[in-house]
Every structure is written in structure tokens, then in C-alpha cells.
PDB file of C-alpha atoms and ligand atoms in Angstrom:
ATOM      1  CA  UNK A  11     -10.013  -7.064  22.225  1.00 61.00           C
ATOM      2  CA  UNK A  12      -7.482  -5.226  24.344  1.00 70.00           C
ATOM      3  CA  UNK A  13      -5.912  -3.964  21.199  1.00 73.00           C
ATOM      4  CA  UNK A  14      -9.115  -2.288  20.052  1.00 74.00           C
ATOM      5  CA  UNK A  15      -9.867  -0.810  23.429  1.00 71.00           C
ATOM      6  CA  UNK A  16      -6.433   0.734  23.493  1.00 72.00           C
ATOM      7  CA  UNK A  17      -6.840   2.040  20.000  1.00 72.00           C
ATOM      8  CA  UNK A  18     -10.191   3.627  20.737  1.00 71.00           C
ATOM      9  CA  UNK A  19      -8.938   5.087  23.989  1.00 68.00           C
ATOM     10  CA  UNK A  20      -5.802   6.475  22.427  1.00 70.00           C
ATOM     11  CA  UNK A  21      -7.965   8.375  19.985  1.00 69.00           C
ATOM     12  CA  UNK A  22     -10.086   9.709  22.830  1.00 67.00           C
ATOM     13  CA  UNK A  23     -13.344   8.565  21.374  1.00 67.00           C
ATOM     14  CA  UNK A  24     -15.732   6.656  23.551  1.00 71.00           C
ATOM     15  CA  UNK A  25     -18.616   6.362  21.159  1.00 76.00           C
ATOM     16  CA  UNK A  26     -17.768   2.951  19.791  1.00 79.00           C
ATOM     17  CA  UNK A  27     -16.653  -0.468  20.902  1.00 78.00           C
ATOM     18  CA  UNK A  28     -15.645  -3.636  19.141  1.00 78.00           C
ATOM     19  CA  UNK A  29     -17.773  -6.667  19.891  1.00 77.00           C
ATOM     20  CA  UNK A  30     -17.307 -10.309  19.120  1.00 75.00           C
ATOM     21  CA  UNK A  31     -20.142 -12.550  18.109  1.00 74.00           C
ATOM     22  CA  UNK A  32     -19.356 -16.183  17.772  1.00 73.00           C
ATOM     23  CA  UNK A  33     -20.664 -16.763  14.276  1.00 76.00           C
ATOM     24  CA  UNK A  34     -20.147 -13.378  12.764  1.00 74.00           C
ATOM     25  CA  UNK A  35     -16.754 -12.359  14.085  1.00 75.00           C
ATOM     26  CA  UNK A  36     -15.932  -8.805  14.936  1.00 78.00           C
ATOM     27  CA  UNK A  37     -18.296  -5.888  14.681  1.00 80.00           C
ATOM     28  CA  UNK A  38     -18.215  -2.222  15.576  1.00 83.00           C
ATOM     29  CA  UNK A  39     -21.080  -1.060  17.786  1.00 82.00           C
ATOM     30  CA  UNK A  40     -22.106   2.398  18.879  1.00 84.00           C
ATOM     31  CA  UNK A  41     -22.215   3.287  22.574  1.00 82.00           C
ATOM     32  CA  UNK A  42     -24.283   6.385  22.062  1.00 82.00           C
ATOM     33  CA  UNK A  43     -26.264   8.282  19.455  1.00 85.00           C
ATOM     34  CA  UNK A  44     -24.271  10.200  16.916  1.00 84.00           C
ATOM     35  CA  UNK A  45     -25.262  13.438  15.317  1.00 84.00           C
ATOM     36  CA  UNK A  46     -24.566  14.084  11.687  1.00 86.00           C
ATOM     37  CA  UNK A  47     -21.037  15.327  11.236  1.00 84.00           C
ATOM     38  CA  UNK A  48     -19.629  13.793  14.443  1.00 82.00           C
ATOM     39  CA  UNK A  49     -16.153  12.401  14.159  1.00 82.00           C
ATOM     40  CA  UNK A  50     -16.309   8.815  15.312  1.00 80.00           C
ATOM     41  CA  UNK A  51     -12.782   7.563  14.850  1.00 79.00           C
ATOM     42  CA  UNK A  52      -9.843   8.775  12.873  1.00 79.00           C
ATOM     43  CA  UNK A  53      -6.845   6.570  12.380  1.00 78.00           C
ATOM     44  CA  UNK A  54      -3.907   6.240  10.041  1.00 78.00           C
ATOM     45  CA  UNK A  55      -4.199   3.405   7.544  1.00 82.00           C
ATOM     46  CA  UNK A  56      -1.830   0.548   8.246  1.00 83.00           C
ATOM     47  CA  UNK A  57      -0.724  -0.163   4.722  1.00 87.00           C
ATOM     48  CA  UNK A  58      -1.881   0.972   1.348  1.00 88.00           C
ATOM     49  CA  UNK A  59      -0.637   1.727  -2.112  1.00 89.00           C
ATOM     50  CA  UNK A  60      -1.891   3.350  -5.245  1.00 90.00           C
ATOM     51  CA  UNK A  61      -2.679   0.832  -7.952  1.00 87.00           C
ATOM     52  CA  UNK A  62       0.126   0.937 -10.528  1.00 83.00           C
ATOM     53  CA  UNK A  63      -2.236   1.640 -13.386  1.00 84.00           C
ATOM     54  CA  UNK A  64      -4.009   4.324 -11.436  1.00 88.00           C
ATOM     55  CA  UNK A  65      -0.730   6.222 -11.305  1.00 89.00           C
ATOM     56  CA  UNK A  66      -1.318   7.091 -14.917  1.00 87.00           C
ATOM     57  CA  UNK A  67      -4.595   8.775 -14.086  1.00 89.00           C
ATOM     58  CA  UNK A  68      -3.632  10.899 -11.153  1.00 92.00           C
ATOM     59  CA  UNK A  69      -0.847  11.886  -8.819  1.00 94.00           C
ATOM     60  CA  UNK A  70      -1.431  11.404  -5.123  1.00 95.00           C
ATOM     61  CA  UNK A  71       0.592  11.576  -1.932  1.00 95.00           C
ATOM     62  CA  UNK A  72       2.236   8.186  -1.376  1.00 94.00           C
ATOM     63  CA  UNK A  73       1.372   8.295   2.288  1.00 94.00           C
ATOM     64  CA  UNK A  74      -2.048   9.887   2.731  1.00 92.00           C
ATOM     65  CA  UNK A  75      -3.240   9.578  -0.892  1.00 93.00           C
ATOM     66  CA  UNK A  76      -4.576  13.077  -1.349  1.00 93.00           C
ATOM     67  CA  UNK A  77      -4.238  14.755  -4.727  1.00 95.00           C
ATOM     68  CA  UNK A  78      -1.121  16.844  -5.031  1.00 95.00           C
ATOM     69  CA  UNK A  79       0.373  19.411  -7.374  1.00 92.00           C
ATOM     70  CA  UNK A  80      -2.336  21.444  -9.043  1.00 92.00           C
ATOM     71  CA  UNK A  81      -5.412  20.883 -11.139  1.00 92.00           C
ATOM     72  CA  UNK A  82      -3.350  21.822 -14.202  1.00 92.00           C
ATOM     73  CA  UNK A  83      -0.642  19.379 -13.223  1.00 92.00           C
ATOM     74  CA  UNK A  84      -3.137  16.550 -12.750  1.00 93.00           C
ATOM     75  CA  UNK A  85      -4.760  17.179 -16.115  1.00 92.00           C
ATOM     76  CA  UNK A  86      -1.436  17.642 -17.882  1.00 91.00           C
ATOM     77  CA  UNK A  87      -0.060  14.480 -16.325  1.00 92.00           C
ATOM     78  CA  UNK A  88      -3.019  12.466 -17.463  1.00 91.00           C
ATOM     79  CA  UNK A  89      -3.044  13.875 -20.974  1.00 90.00           C
ATOM     80  CA  UNK A  90       0.661  13.231 -21.226  1.00 90.00           C
ATOM     81  CA  UNK A  91       0.255   9.544 -20.445  1.00 88.00           C
ATOM     82  CA  UNK A  92      -2.751   9.310 -22.730  1.00 85.00           C
ATOM     83  CA  UNK A  93      -0.767  10.760 -25.570  1.00 84.00           C
ATOM     84  CA  UNK A  94       2.015   8.253 -24.953  1.00 83.00           C
ATOM     85  CA  UNK A  95      -0.513   5.453 -24.884  1.00 79.00           C
ATOM     86  CA  UNK A  96      -2.120   6.537 -28.148  1.00 78.00           C
ATOM     87  CA  UNK A  97       1.221   7.095 -29.837  1.00 76.00           C
ATOM     88  CA  UNK A  98       2.180   3.498 -29.191  1.00 73.00           C
ATOM     89  CA  UNK A  99      -1.203   2.462 -30.485  1.00 66.00           C
ATOM     90  CA  UNK A 100      -2.488   1.102 -27.234  1.00 56.00           C
ATOM     91  CA  UNK A 101      -6.007   2.125 -26.413  1.00 50.00           C
ATOM     92  CA  UNK A 102      -5.895   3.683 -22.994  1.00 44.00           C
ATOM     93  CA  UNK A 103      -6.184   0.403 -21.246  1.00 46.00           C
ATOM     94  CA  UNK A 104      -7.719  -0.009 -17.919  1.00 47.00           C
ATOM     95  CA  UNK A 105      -6.785  -2.778 -15.618  1.00 44.00           C
ATOM     96  CA  UNK A 106      -9.730  -4.906 -14.827  1.00 42.00           C
ATOM     97  CA  UNK A 107      -9.858  -4.729 -11.074  1.00 43.00           C
ATOM     98  CA  UNK A 108     -11.913  -7.828 -10.640  1.00 42.00           C
ATOM     99  CA  UNK A 109      -9.405 -10.274 -11.930  1.00 42.00           C
ATOM    100  CA  UNK A 110      -6.297 -10.558  -9.882  1.00 43.00           C
ATOM    101  CA  UNK A 111      -3.168 -12.368 -10.472  1.00 43.00           C
ATOM    102  CA  UNK A 112      -1.163 -12.418 -13.547  1.00 43.00           C
ATOM    103  CA  UNK A 113      -4.063 -12.316 -15.878  1.00 40.00           C
ATOM    104  CA  UNK A 114      -3.368  -8.964 -17.357  1.00 41.00           C
ATOM    105  CA  UNK A 115      -6.719  -8.769 -18.989  1.00 41.00           C
ATOM    106  CA  UNK A 116      -7.379  -5.255 -20.046  1.00 43.00           C
ATOM    107  CA  UNK A 117     -10.965  -4.400 -20.461  1.00 44.00           C
ATOM    108  CA  UNK A 118     -10.915  -1.120 -22.229  1.00 45.00           C
ATOM    109  CA  UNK A 119     -13.453   0.319 -19.889  1.00 45.00           C
ATOM    110  CA  UNK A 120     -12.384   3.747 -20.967  1.00 48.00           C
ATOM    111  CA  UNK A 121     -13.721   4.733 -24.304  1.00 47.00           C
ATOM    112  CA  UNK A 122     -11.038   5.622 -26.701  1.00 47.00           C
ATOM    113  CA  UNK A 123     -13.335   8.190 -28.231  1.00 48.00           C
ATOM    114  CA  UNK A 124     -12.204  11.108 -30.388  1.00 52.00           C
ATOM    115  CA  UNK A 125      -8.572  11.216 -29.495  1.00 55.00           C
ATOM    116  CA  UNK A 126      -8.180  14.907 -29.820  1.00 63.00           C
ATOM    117  CA  UNK A 127      -4.547  15.134 -28.924  1.00 71.00           C
ATOM    118  CA  UNK A 128      -3.430  18.470 -27.660  1.00 79.00           C
ATOM    119  CA  UNK A 129      -0.172  19.894 -28.912  1.00 84.00           C
ATOM    120  CA  UNK A 130       2.786  18.807 -26.796  1.00 85.00           C
ATOM    121  CA  UNK A 131       3.555  22.353 -25.715  1.00 86.00           C
ATOM    122  CA  UNK A 132       0.119  22.730 -24.196  1.00 87.00           C
ATOM    123  CA  UNK A 133       0.465  19.567 -22.197  1.00 87.00           C
ATOM    124  CA  UNK A 134       3.919  20.577 -21.105  1.00 88.00           C
ATOM    125  CA  UNK A 135       2.838  23.987 -19.924  1.00 88.00           C
ATOM    126  CA  UNK A 136       0.014  22.382 -17.977  1.00 88.00           C
ATOM    127  CA  UNK A 137       2.517  20.178 -16.195  1.00 87.00           C
ATOM    128  CA  UNK A 138       5.035  22.908 -15.551  1.00 87.00           C
ATOM    129  CA  UNK A 139       2.359  25.275 -14.353  1.00 85.00           C
ATOM    130  CA  UNK A 140       2.898  27.927 -17.035  1.00 85.00           C
ATOM    131  CA  UNK A 141      -0.766  27.787 -17.899  1.00 84.00           C
ATOM    132  CA  UNK A 142      -3.536  28.252 -15.415  1.00 86.00           C
ATOM    133  CA  UNK A 143      -7.025  27.097 -16.102  1.00 89.00           C
ATOM    134  CA  UNK A 144     -10.025  29.166 -15.110  1.00 88.00           C
ATOM    135  CA  UNK A 145     -11.237  28.651 -11.544  1.00 87.00           C
ATOM    136  CA  UNK A 146      -8.461  26.236 -10.669  1.00 86.00           C
ATOM    137  CA  UNK A 147      -7.377  28.678  -7.964  1.00 85.00           C
ATOM    138  CA  UNK A 148     -10.557  27.706  -6.136  1.00 88.00           C
ATOM    139  CA  UNK A 149      -9.146  24.235  -5.705  1.00 90.00           C
ATOM    140  CA  UNK A 150      -5.603  24.594  -4.501  1.00 91.00           C
ATOM    141  CA  UNK A 151      -3.658  21.360  -4.011  1.00 93.00           C
ATOM    142  CA  UNK A 152      -0.614  20.867  -1.809  1.00 94.00           C
ATOM    143  CA  UNK A 153       2.751  21.277  -3.432  1.00 94.00           C
ATOM    144  CA  UNK A 154       4.583  18.100  -4.408  1.00 94.00           C
ATOM    145  CA  UNK A 155       7.444  16.945  -2.212  1.00 95.00           C
ATOM    146  CA  UNK A 156       9.485  14.135  -3.737  1.00 95.00           C
ATOM    147  CA  UNK A 157      11.370  11.455  -1.841  1.00 94.00           C
ATOM    148  CA  UNK A 158      14.918  12.705  -1.509  1.00 90.00           C
ATOM    149  CA  UNK A 159      16.253   9.249  -2.256  1.00 90.00           C
ATOM    150  CA  UNK A 160      14.464   8.084  -5.351  1.00 90.00           C
ATOM    151  CA  UNK A 161      12.232  10.987  -6.409  1.00 81.00           C
ATOM    152  CA  UNK A 162       9.717   8.341  -7.413  1.00 88.00           C
ATOM    153  CA  UNK A 163       7.539   8.664  -4.386  1.00 94.00           C
ATOM    154  CA  UNK A 164       5.755  11.977  -4.055  1.00 95.00           C
ATOM    155  CA  UNK A 165       4.097  13.515  -1.048  1.00 96.00           C
ATOM    156  CA  UNK A 166       1.790  16.308  -0.032  1.00 96.00           C
ATOM    157  CA  UNK A 167       4.001  17.444   2.820  1.00 96.00           C
ATOM    158  CA  UNK A 168       7.307  16.853   4.528  1.00 96.00           C
ATOM    159  CA  UNK A 169       5.513  15.190   7.412  1.00 95.00           C
ATOM    160  CA  UNK A 170       3.975  12.607   5.063  1.00 95.00           C
ATOM    161  CA  UNK A 171       7.385  12.060   3.470  1.00 95.00           C
ATOM    162  CA  UNK A 172       8.973  11.564   6.892  1.00 95.00           C
ATOM    163  CA  UNK A 173       6.240   9.245   8.132  1.00 94.00           C
ATOM    164  CA  UNK A 174       6.418   7.130   5.001  1.00 94.00           C
ATOM    165  CA  UNK A 175      10.192   6.901   5.341  1.00 94.00           C
ATOM    166  CA  UNK A 176       9.891   5.894   8.955  1.00 93.00           C
ATOM    167  CA  UNK A 177       7.164   3.303   8.415  1.00 92.00           C
ATOM    168  CA  UNK A 178       8.029   1.699   5.086  1.00 93.00           C
ATOM    169  CA  UNK A 179       9.984   3.544   2.505  1.00 95.00           C
ATOM    170  CA  UNK A 180      13.430   3.573   4.133  1.00 93.00           C
ATOM    171  CA  UNK A 181      13.652  -0.131   3.331  1.00 91.00           C
ATOM    172  CA  UNK A 182      12.007   0.101  -0.077  1.00 93.00           C
ATOM    173  CA  UNK A 183      13.576   3.229  -1.536  1.00 93.00           C
ATOM    174  CA  UNK A 184      15.569   2.335  -4.620  1.00 91.00           C
ATOM    175  CA  UNK A 185      17.224   5.681  -5.189  1.00 89.00           C
ATOM    176  CA  UNK A 186      20.897   6.353  -5.897  1.00 89.00           C
ATOM    177  CA  UNK A 187      21.696   6.497  -2.176  1.00 86.00           C
ATOM    178  CA  UNK A 188      20.697   2.885  -1.720  1.00 87.00           C
ATOM    179  CA  UNK A 189      23.513   0.330  -1.954  1.00 88.00           C
ATOM    180  CA  UNK A 190      23.575  -1.091  -5.476  1.00 90.00           C
ATOM    181  CA  UNK A 191      22.915  -4.750  -4.555  1.00 90.00           C
ATOM    182  CA  UNK A 192      19.818  -3.862  -2.630  1.00 89.00           C
ATOM    183  CA  UNK A 193      18.721  -1.422  -5.268  1.00 91.00           C
ATOM    184  CA  UNK A 194      18.847  -3.996  -8.025  1.00 92.00           C
ATOM    185  CA  UNK A 195      17.143  -6.567  -5.794  1.00 92.00           C
ATOM    186  CA  UNK A 196      14.362  -4.061  -5.130  1.00 92.00           C
ATOM    187  CA  UNK A 197      14.011  -3.355  -8.815  1.00 92.00           C
ATOM    188  CA  UNK A 198      13.617  -7.064  -9.501  1.00 92.00           C
ATOM    189  CA  UNK A 199      11.004  -7.352  -6.817  1.00 92.00           C
ATOM    190  CA  UNK A 200       8.987  -4.410  -8.114  1.00 91.00           C
ATOM    191  CA  UNK A 201       9.244  -5.636 -11.669  1.00 91.00           C
ATOM    192  CA  UNK A 202       7.896  -9.034 -10.707  1.00 91.00           C
ATOM    193  CA  UNK A 203       5.036  -7.415  -8.794  1.00 90.00           C
ATOM    194  CA  UNK A 204       4.129  -5.182 -11.707  1.00 89.00           C
ATOM    195  CA  UNK A 205       4.133  -8.095 -14.077  1.00 90.00           C
ATOM    196  CA  UNK A 206       2.081 -10.335 -11.853  1.00 89.00           C
ATOM    197  CA  UNK A 207       0.076  -8.655  -9.148  1.00 87.00           C
ATOM    198  CA  UNK A 208       0.796  -5.357  -7.546  1.00 85.00           C
ATOM    199  CA  UNK A 209      -0.684  -6.561  -4.296  1.00 85.00           C
ATOM    200  CA  UNK A 210       2.847  -7.710  -3.537  1.00 88.00           C
ATOM    201  CA  UNK A 211       3.845  -4.078  -3.308  1.00 90.00           C
ATOM    202  CA  UNK A 212       1.304  -3.596  -0.553  1.00 87.00           C
ATOM    203  CA  UNK A 213       2.487  -6.770   1.106  1.00 86.00           C
ATOM    204  CA  UNK A 214       6.055  -5.462   1.026  1.00 88.00           C
ATOM    205  CA  UNK A 215       4.824  -2.441   2.916  1.00 90.00           C
ATOM    206  CA  UNK A 216       3.209  -4.685   5.485  1.00 86.00           C
ATOM    207  CA  UNK A 217       6.515  -6.469   6.002  1.00 85.00           C
ATOM    208  CA  UNK A 218       8.616  -3.336   6.188  1.00 89.00           C
ATOM    209  CA  UNK A 219       6.042  -1.802   8.498  1.00 89.00           C
ATOM    210  CA  UNK A 220       6.539  -4.710  10.886  1.00 86.00           C
ATOM    211  CA  UNK A 221      10.320  -4.706  10.590  1.00 87.00           C
ATOM    212  CA  UNK A 222      10.658  -0.984  11.158  1.00 90.00           C
ATOM    213  CA  UNK A 223       8.165  -1.013  13.990  1.00 89.00           C
ATOM    214  CA  UNK A 224      10.089  -3.833  15.569  1.00 87.00           C
ATOM    215  CA  UNK A 225      13.337  -1.896  15.364  1.00 88.00           C
ATOM    216  CA  UNK A 226      11.712   1.118  16.894  1.00 90.00           C
ATOM    217  CA  UNK A 227      10.287  -0.921  19.763  1.00 87.00           C
ATOM    218  CA  UNK A 228      13.686  -2.472  20.298  1.00 86.00           C
ATOM    219  CA  UNK A 229      15.371   0.901  20.469  1.00 87.00           C
ATOM    220  CA  UNK A 230      12.842   2.070  23.014  1.00 84.00           C
ATOM    221  CA  UNK A 231      13.332  -1.109  24.941  1.00 80.00           C
ATOM    222  CA  UNK A 232      17.116  -0.831  24.959  1.00 78.00           C
ATOM    223  CA  UNK A 233      16.812   2.743  26.000  1.00 76.00           C
ATOM    224  CA  UNK A 234      14.726   1.837  29.000  1.00 74.00           C
ATOM    225  CA  UNK A 235      17.080  -1.021  29.775  1.00 65.00           C
ATOM    226  CA  UNK A 236      14.331  -3.531  29.892  1.00 61.00           C
ATOM    227  CA  UNK A 237      16.018  -6.689  28.838  1.00 61.00           C
ATOM    228  CA  UNK A 238      13.104  -8.826  29.866  1.00 58.00           C
ATOM    229  CA  UNK A 239      11.283  -8.481  26.582  1.00 64.00           C
ATOM    230  CA  UNK A 240      12.643 -10.995  24.145  1.00 76.00           C
ATOM    231  CA  UNK A 241      13.209 -10.039  20.566  1.00 76.00           C
ATOM    232  CA  UNK A 242      10.518 -12.421  19.584  1.00 77.00           C
ATOM    233  CA  UNK A 243       7.865 -10.831  21.742  1.00 81.00           C
ATOM    234  CA  UNK A 244       8.852  -7.426  20.418  1.00 81.00           C
ATOM    235  CA  UNK A 245       8.389  -8.761  16.956  1.00 79.00           C
ATOM    236  CA  UNK A 246       4.963 -10.060  17.883  1.00 79.00           C
ATOM    237  CA  UNK A 247       4.119  -6.667  19.279  1.00 81.00           C
ATOM    238  CA  UNK A 248       5.281  -4.975  16.085  1.00 82.00           C
ATOM    239  CA  UNK A 249       3.145  -7.274  14.053  1.00 80.00           C
ATOM    240  CA  UNK A 250       0.052  -6.857  16.175  1.00 80.00           C
ATOM    241  CA  UNK A 251      -1.798  -4.097  14.306  1.00 81.00           C
ATOM    242  CA  UNK A 252      -1.630  -6.118  11.129  1.00 78.00           C
ATOM    243  CA  UNK A 253      -2.503  -9.380  12.814  1.00 76.00           C
ATOM    244  CA  UNK A 254      -5.853  -7.876  13.778  1.00 74.00           C
ATOM    245  CA  UNK A 255      -6.966  -7.964  10.201  1.00 70.00           C
ATOM    246  CA  UNK A 256      -5.692 -11.422   9.453  1.00 68.00           C
ATOM    247  CA  UNK A 257      -8.234 -13.960   8.320  1.00 65.00           C
ATOM    248  CA  UNK A 258      -6.771 -16.502   6.004  1.00 71.00           C
ATOM    249  CA  UNK A 259      -3.908 -16.885   3.634  1.00 74.00           C
ATOM    250  CA  UNK A 260      -4.307 -14.969   0.493  1.00 75.00           C
ATOM    251  CA  UNK A 261      -4.130 -17.889  -1.887  1.00 77.00           C
ATOM    252  CA  UNK A 262      -6.799 -19.751   0.038  1.00 77.00           C
ATOM    253  CA  UNK A 263      -9.001 -16.759   0.358  1.00 72.00           C
ATOM    254  CA  UNK A 264      -8.969 -14.692  -2.761  1.00 79.00           C
ATOM    255  CA  UNK A 265     -12.099 -14.939  -4.869  1.00 82.00           C
ATOM    256  CA  UNK A 266     -11.838 -17.044  -7.972  1.00 84.00           C
ATOM    257  CA  UNK A 267     -11.705 -14.760 -11.003  1.00 84.00           C
ATOM    258  CA  UNK A 268     -14.542 -15.154 -13.436  1.00 83.00           C
ATOM    259  CA  UNK A 269     -12.308 -16.428 -16.190  1.00 85.00           C
ATOM    260  CA  UNK A 270     -11.093 -19.359 -14.095  1.00 85.00           C
ATOM    261  CA  UNK A 271     -13.233 -22.436 -14.225  1.00 85.00           C
ATOM    262  CA  UNK A 272     -14.208 -23.883 -10.851  1.00 85.00           C
ATOM    263  CA  UNK A 273     -12.617 -27.189 -11.780  1.00 87.00           C
ATOM    264  CA  UNK A 274      -9.281 -25.428 -12.133  1.00 88.00           C
ATOM    265  CA  UNK A 275      -9.523 -23.890  -8.720  1.00 89.00           C
ATOM    266  CA  UNK A 276      -6.780 -25.996  -7.153  1.00 89.00           C
ATOM    267  CA  UNK A 277      -4.254 -25.286  -9.819  1.00 90.00           C
ATOM    268  CA  UNK A 278      -5.193 -21.626  -9.770  1.00 89.00           C
ATOM    269  CA  UNK A 279      -4.580 -21.431  -6.030  1.00 86.00           C
ATOM    270  CA  UNK A 280      -1.334 -23.299  -6.391  1.00 88.00           C
ATOM    271  CA  UNK A 281      -0.261 -20.922  -9.112  1.00 88.00           C
ATOM    272  CA  UNK A 282      -0.845 -17.753  -7.131  1.00 86.00           C
ATOM    273  CA  UNK A 283       0.794 -19.377  -4.135  1.00 84.00           C
ATOM    274  CA  UNK A 284       3.904 -19.961  -6.214  1.00 87.00           C
ATOM    275  CA  UNK A 285       3.800 -16.392  -7.433  1.00 87.00           C
ATOM    276  CA  UNK A 286       3.608 -15.203  -3.878  1.00 84.00           C
ATOM    277  CA  UNK A 287       6.613 -17.283  -2.873  1.00 84.00           C
ATOM    278  CA  UNK A 288       8.657 -16.015  -5.774  1.00 86.00           C
ATOM    279  CA  UNK A 289       7.742 -12.500  -4.847  1.00 85.00           C
ATOM    280  CA  UNK A 290       8.633 -13.072  -1.227  1.00 84.00           C
ATOM    281  CA  UNK A 291      11.975 -14.531  -2.216  1.00 84.00           C
ATOM    282  CA  UNK A 292      12.732 -11.483  -4.327  1.00 86.00           C
ATOM    283  CA  UNK A 293      11.848  -9.199  -1.471  1.00 85.00           C
ATOM    284  CA  UNK A 294      13.985 -11.221   0.893  1.00 83.00           C
ATOM    285  CA  UNK A 295      16.948 -10.751  -1.394  1.00 83.00           C
ATOM    286  CA  UNK A 296      16.446  -7.038  -0.974  1.00 84.00           C
ATOM    287  CA  UNK A 297      15.625  -6.445   2.648  1.00 82.00           C
ATOM    288  CA  UNK A 298      16.453  -9.589   4.598  1.00 77.00           C
ATOM    289  CA  UNK A 299      17.333  -9.001   8.216  1.00 73.00           C
ATOM    290  CA  UNK A 300      18.215 -12.027  10.321  1.00 66.00           C
ATOM    291  CA  UNK A 301      16.767 -10.522  13.448  1.00 65.00           C
ATOM    292  CA  UNK A 302      13.452 -10.093  11.733  1.00 63.00           C
ATOM    293  CA  UNK A 303      13.578 -13.490  10.113  1.00 60.00           C
ATOM    294  CA  UNK A 304      10.556 -14.777  11.999  1.00 53.00           C
ATOM    295  CA  UNK A 305       8.697 -11.843  10.571  1.00 50.00           C
ATOM    296  CA  UNK A 306       9.503 -12.956   7.087  1.00 50.00           C
ATOM    297  CA  UNK A 307       8.433 -16.429   8.087  1.00 48.00           C
ATOM    298  CA  UNK A 308       5.148 -15.183   9.408  1.00 48.00           C
ATOM    299  CA  UNK A 309       4.980 -13.204   6.323  1.00 48.00           C
ATOM    300  CA  UNK A 310       4.992 -16.260   4.221  1.00 44.00           C
ATOM    301  CA  UNK A 311       2.173 -17.694   6.231  1.00 43.00           C
ATOM    302  CA  UNK A 312       0.109 -14.756   7.177  1.00 44.00           C
ATOM    303  CA  UNK A 313       0.415 -11.117   6.430  1.00 44.00           C
ATOM    304  CA  UNK A 314       2.135 -11.423   3.227  1.00 43.00           C
ATOM    305  CA  UNK A 315      -0.802 -12.644   1.379  1.00 39.00           C
ATOM    306  CA  UNK A 316      -3.865 -12.005   3.357  1.00 38.00           C
ATOM    307  CA  UNK A 317      -3.912  -8.425   2.291  1.00 35.00           C
ATOM    308  CA  UNK A 318      -4.723  -8.771  -1.251  1.00 33.00           C
ATOM    309  CA  UNK A 319      -8.300  -9.565  -0.832  1.00 31.00           C
ATOM    310  CA  UNK A 320      -8.936  -5.963   0.116  1.00 30.00           C
ATOM    311  CA  UNK A 321      -8.010  -4.997  -3.338  1.00 27.00           C
TER     312      UNK A 321
HETATM  313 ZN1   ZN B 425       0.187  13.234   2.383  1.00 66.83          ZN
HETATM  314 ZN1   ZN B 426      12.564   6.957  -2.192  1.00 66.83          ZN
END
């Protein structure tokens, strides 16, 4: 409760409050009438990631998720991946969002209609910006800023790049500047997530968010010479924003996919639980920090897996 009041106050909006009702949990209520177009609350998302398969369709800022580059770049990028997909004979497969976990069922939701492939040069000049399409200047997009470490993450602005680095990416960047052991451990972790369930990538962000927030709080604390706060309570504080959304463990909570029979529910839940532990172990190999160990422990019980159900 305090947490929400602080959040609402810090944003200087007094139009809403968070209420608790015994049976129904939390709810947001209005304190006054709103007019159309009023800003009610604006806040930064805690953790989020673009779905791996969606990366084929469009290029967005890794921090705020707005489209970046240019209309030509977006179209060129998509056509490029489509042409790769059709050249290896794979109908442009779409991940079926409903079914989680390992089951890499591809429902080809996208029609593979008349694959009119454009000549390579055309696609290339779309990507490089040598060609401009009519009216695209009416829809300018921010220029792409790549992560200076790995160049894999792309942003709409330096401030998004800096914020992402500060909140998550400094621990997850697998670029050439990262020490080789950690880099290869990160690669293994990402590979496992891509093969099983990319929710683990979001979960990794939740963990690094907590670890980095903890370190920041600790620095502030050391600076103010307050030794009273124990490391553990700082860690709890760092974890607080995420804890607000916690309901149940992921493997207990996630909806049963349609292709799993109800009688197999137990083994299904056990299976995704094992996946989650493997994934956590891989992440630990990459970013373990003894001081934050309780965080990883919590992770295994709470944050780590609760997130996925938002997917
Ligand atoms: Zn951005
Ligand atoms: Zn990077």
C-alpha cells in the first residue's frame, strides 16, 4: 500500500488510488472525474522484452520499444528475413503465442501467399536507406543507436541505451568487452531460453534489475554512511517494485496449453519447473554475485518465474 502511494505521489498525480478488497485483491480506483485526454499515470515498465520471433518482423528500441530506424528500414528488414525464411524453405512461421514452454508449435498464421521476392539489391537499399518510399518522410522514426558493447541491442536514443545499461544490460551484454567466461555463459543461457521459452530472458532482466538496483542502493547508503541498513534489507528494497506484482510461482500458475491433456498437468508443471531451474542455473553461471545470492534464491522461488504469465 505504501509503495503505491509513494509511486502515485512521486508522479504527482492524485487522481487515482490503489484499493484492496479481500476477495478480489488490488484494484485501481479514481478519486475524481477524468476528462478525455487526461494523463492519469505514466511510469516506466519494470521489465519487458521483445519476443524473439517478433524481432524478425520489426526493429524496436530495447528499452522503450518504439519503432526505430525508418519506414524503409523496417520494411527492408522484414523482407530480408522473409527472403531468408523462404530460401530455406520454411514458411514464414509464426510462434503460437498461446502455447508456452518448449512446444515450438508453429501455426503458420501468416499466409505464405504469392512469395513475390524482391531483388536483393532493392531490399538492401531499403535497409541502407538509399531508397526512400513515398510519404515515409511524414513518419520519421528515431535513429538507431546500438549498444556499444554487443551491437545486438538497439535503441531509439542514448538515454534509452544508458538506462537499459544501468538497469539490466550491463550484466547481460555479451559483447567483445565482456570477459570471455561470462560471455560464453551468457550465450548458453540465451540459447537455452530461445530453445525453450524466451520468458527466461525477461526473468533474467528481472534478476539483473534487482541486482543492479541493490548495488545502487548500497552505493547511496555507503555514501551517506548509514551502516544501519543491512545488505539484506537493501536487497529487499531493491526487489520491492517487482514483488508488488508477485502472485504465484510461474510453474504453478501458467495456464495449461491446449495441447496438454489435463491428466498430464502434474508432469507438465514438473517439466517447466525443471526447465526454469536449468535456465536459472545457466544464468547463475553467468552473473552470480555472492552478495546478491539471496536475490537469486528468491528468484528461484518468486520473481524468476512469476513473470511469464504476462506473456
Ligand atoms: Zn527508447
Ligand atoms: Zn550490449
